[in-house]
Coordinates of C-alpha atoms in Angstrom, one line a residue:
M1 CA -10.6 -12.0 -7.0
P2 CA -8.4 -15.0 -5.2
I3 CA -5.2 -14.0 -3.5
Y4 CA -2.9 -15.9 -1.6
P5 CA -2.7 -15.2 2.1
P6 CA 0.8 -14.9 3.9
R7 CA 2.2 -18.5 4.4
M8 CA 2.9 -18.1 8.3
P9 CA 4.3 -20.9 10.5
S10 CA 2.4 -22.2 13.6
S11 CA 4.9 -20.4 16.0
L12 CA 6.3 -17.2 15.9
V13 CA 9.2 -15.8 18.0
R14 CA 8.0 -12.4 19.9
C15 CA 10.1 -9.2 19.9
S16 CA 9.3 -5.7 20.9
Q17 CA 12.1 -4.3 19.1
L18 CA 13.0 -4.5 15.4
S19 CA 15.9 -2.3 15.5
D20 CA 18.5 -4.5 17.3
L21 CA 17.7 -7.7 15.0
S22 CA 18.0 -5.8 11.8
E23 CA 21.4 -4.2 12.6
R24 CA 22.9 -7.5 12.8
A25 CA 20.8 -9.3 9.6
L26 CA 21.9 -6.3 7.7
A27 CA 25.5 -6.5 8.9
E28 CA 25.2 -10.3 8.0
E29 CA 23.1 -10.0 4.9
S30 CA 20.9 -12.3 6.3
T31 CA 16.9 -12.9 6.5
L32 CA 14.6 -12.1 9.6
S33 CA 11.7 -14.8 9.5
Q34 CA 9.0 -16.2 12.1
L35 CA 8.8 -13.1 14.3
L36 CA 5.9 -11.4 15.9
I37 CA 6.7 -8.0 16.3
D38 CA 4.6 -6.7 19.0
H39 CA 4.2 -3.0 20.2
A40 CA 7.6 -2.1 18.8
Q41 CA 8.4 1.7 19.0
E42 CA 10.9 3.0 16.4
N43 CA 11.6 6.6 15.4
R44 CA 13.9 7.6 12.3
F45 CA 15.6 4.1 12.0
D46 CA 17.1 3.0 8.9
F47 CA 15.8 -0.5 7.9
S48 CA 16.6 0.0 4.1
A49 CA 17.4 -3.3 2.3
L50 CA 16.1 -5.3 5.3
E51 CA 14.4 -8.8 4.1
I52 CA 11.3 -10.3 6.7
R53 CA 9.6 -13.5 6.0
A54 CA 6.8 -15.2 7.4
S55 CA 6.2 -12.6 10.2
R56 CA 3.7 -10.5 11.8
F57 CA 3.7 -6.8 12.7
E58 CA 1.0 -6.1 15.6
N59 CA 0.4 -2.8 17.2
C60 CA 3.6 -1.2 16.4
T61 CA 4.6 2.4 15.6
F62 CA 7.4 3.3 12.8
S63 CA 7.6 6.7 12.8
A64 CA 9.3 8.5 9.4
C65 CA 11.6 5.2 9.2
R66 CA 13.5 4.3 6.1
F67 CA 12.5 0.9 4.5
S68 CA 14.0 1.5 1.0
H69 CA 14.4 -1.5 -1.0
A70 CA 13.3 -3.9 1.9
T71 CA 11.6 -7.1 0.8
F72 CA 8.5 -8.3 2.8
I73 CA 7.3 -11.8 2.1
D74 CA 4.3 -13.8 3.7
V75 CA 4.1 -10.8 6.4
C76 CA 1.0 -9.5 8.1
F77 CA 0.8 -5.7 9.4
E78 CA -2.2 -5.3 11.7
N79 CA -3.1 -2.1 13.7
C80 CA 0.4 -0.6 12.8
D81 CA 1.6 3.0 12.2
F82 CA 4.2 3.7 9.4
S83 CA 3.1 7.1 8.8
N84 CA 5.8 9.6 6.9
S85 CA 8.4 6.5 6.8
T86 CA 10.0 5.6 3.1
F87 CA 9.6 2.5 1.4
T88 CA 10.6 3.4 -2.2
D89 CA 11.7 0.5 -4.1
A90 CA 10.4 -2.1 -1.8
Y91 CA 8.8 -5.4 -2.4
F92 CA 5.9 -6.8 -1.1
E93 CA 4.3 -10.4 -1.4
R94 CA 1.6 -12.3 -0.2
C95 CA 1.2 -9.5 2.3
Q96 CA -1.7 -8.0 4.5
F97 CA -2.4 -4.4 5.6
L98 CA -5.0 -4.5 8.3
R99 CA -6.2 -1.7 10.1
C100 CA -2.8 0.2 9.5
K101 CA -1.8 3.7 8.9
Y102 CA 0.6 4.9 5.9
I103 CA -0.1 8.5 5.7
G104 CA 2.4 10.5 3.9
A105 CA 4.3 7.3 3.5
Q106 CA 6.9 7.5 0.5
M107 CA 6.4 4.4 -1.8
Q108 CA 7.6 5.3 -5.3
D109 CA 8.5 2.3 -7.3
T110 CA 7.3 -0.3 -5.0
R111 CA 6.3 -3.6 -6.2
W112 CA 3.0 -5.7 -4.6
K113 CA 2.1 -8.9 -5.3
S114 CA -0.7 -10.9 -4.1
V115 CA -1.5 -8.4 -1.2
L116 CA -4.8 -7.6 0.9
I117 CA -5.5 -3.8 2.2
Q118 CA -8.2 -3.5 4.5
G119 CA -9.4 -0.8 7.0
T120 CA -6.0 1.1 6.3
S121 CA -5.0 4.5 5.2
F122 CA -2.7 5.6 2.6
E123 CA -3.9 9.3 2.4
L124 CA -1.3 11.6 1.1
A125 CA 1.1 8.7 0.4
Y126 CA 3.2 8.4 -2.9
L127 CA 2.8 5.4 -5.1
D128 CA 4.1 6.7 -8.1
G129 CA 5.7 3.9 -10.3
A130 CA 4.4 1.5 -8.3
K131 CA 3.8 -2.0 -10.0
M132 CA 0.5 -3.7 -8.4
T133 CA -0.6 -7.1 -9.5
D134 CA -3.3 -9.3 -7.6
I135 CA -4.4 -6.5 -5.2
I136 CA -7.8 -6.3 -3.1
M137 CA -8.3 -3.1 -1.4
D138 CA -11.2 -3.0 1.0
D139 CA -12.7 -0.2 3.1
S140 CA -9.4 1.8 2.8
N141 CA -8.5 5.6 2.4
F142 CA -6.3 6.5 -0.5
S143 CA -7.2 10.1 -0.4
N144 CA -4.7 12.7 -2.0
V145 CA -2.6 9.7 -3.1
S146 CA 0.1 10.2 -6.1
W147 CA -0.1 7.2 -8.6
S148 CA 1.6 8.7 -11.6
E149 CA 3.0 6.3 -14.0
A150 CA 1.9 3.4 -11.8
N151 CA 1.1 -0.1 -13.5
L152 CA -2.1 -1.5 -11.8
K153 CA -3.3 -5.2 -12.9
K154 CA -5.9 -7.2 -11.4
V155 CA -6.6 -4.5 -8.8
Q156 CA -10.2 -4.8 -7.0
N157 CA -11.4 -2.0 -4.9
L158 CA -14.5 -2.2 -2.4
K159 CA -15.7 0.7 -0.5
C160 CA -12.5 2.7 -0.7
R161 CA -12.0 6.4 -0.9
F162 CA -10.0 7.9 -4.0
V163 CA -10.4 11.7 -3.5
R164 CA -8.2 13.9 -5.4
N165 CA -5.7 11.3 -6.3
N166 CA -3.2 11.7 -9.2
F167 CA -3.6 9.2 -11.9
F168 CA -1.4 10.9 -14.4
Q169 CA -0.3 8.6 -17.2
T170 CA -1.6 5.8 -14.9
A171 CA -4.2 3.2 -17.1
L172 CA -7.3 2.5 -14.9
A173 CA -8.7 -0.2 -17.3
G174 CA -10.3 -3.1 -15.8
M175 CA -10.8 -1.3 -12.4
D176 CA -14.1 -0.9 -10.9
F177 CA -14.5 2.3 -9.1
S178 CA -18.8 1.9 -8.5
C179 CA -18.8 0.6 -5.2
S180 CA -16.0 3.2 -3.8
E181 CA -15.6 7.0 -3.8
L182 CA -14.0 8.3 -6.9
A183 CA -13.8 12.5 -7.0
A184 CA -11.7 15.0 -8.4
P185 CA -9.1 12.5 -10.0
I186 CA -5.7 14.6 -11.7
V187 CA -5.5 12.8 -15.3
S188 CA -4.3 14.1 -18.6
A189 CA -6.2 16.5 -20.5
S190 CA -7.8 13.6 -22.6
G191 CA -8.7 11.5 -19.6
A192 CA -7.1 8.6 -21.4
E193 CA -6.3 7.2 -17.8
L194 CA -9.9 6.4 -17.4
K195 CA -10.6 4.7 -20.6
D196 CA -12.4 1.5 -19.7
C197 CA -12.9 1.7 -16.0
E198 CA -16.2 1.1 -14.4
I199 CA -17.8 3.9 -12.7
N200 CA -21.4 4.6 -11.5
A201 CA -23.6 7.2 -12.8
L202 CA -22.9 9.8 -9.6
Q203 CA -19.3 9.5 -10.4
A204 CA -19.9 10.1 -14.2
A205 CA -21.8 13.2 -13.4
D206 CA -18.7 14.6 -11.3
L207 CA -16.1 13.3 -13.9
I208 CA -17.8 15.1 -16.9
T209 CA -17.1 18.2 -15.6
L210 CA -13.4 17.5 -15.8
W211 CA -13.7 18.4 -19.7
G212 CA -15.7 21.4 -19.1
V213 CA -19.3 19.5 -19.9
K214 CA -22.2 21.1 -18.0
I215 CA -25.0 19.0 -17.3
K216 CA -28.5 20.8 -18.0
K217 CA -30.8 20.3 -15.0

């Protein structure tokens, strides 16, 4: 599946503290761009409604910070930890998440377009109501994630973990889980969410127990 990589300028301005820049940008309602945010350490800071374009985050830790209604366009996140941070109603376009942690992140009603997720953990995150289009997920952990009422289109996953996910009222048609780990999903009583998704034989044997069917040995 082709996706568009971030459109990055040839040179970036290095900074190690995003909060100072963001306060001014939010006050002036301006956009931050062409930044290399390197080894930033932020705790419980409010970045809500911040807009960042054509920038890179490397080796950063944003612990329990708020990015509600933030916009990220042409942004790469590499080796960063955003665990327990809030991204409700945030927007991501042409972004890359490389070897990052979003454990327990609140990402309800986020919108994603043309995004690569690789080697990243979203364990225990909330993606309820998220809208995702043209997404590649590779070697990433989505265990115990809630995707209730999400809209997933053209989403490809490879070698990912989907264990005890809440897919209630999220159509998985067209998604191929055969090269990933899919176990104990939470779906409606009819299992309609799983209609027309692709799974392998071992996954089928596990999922059939959702409807109380026993496999005779």
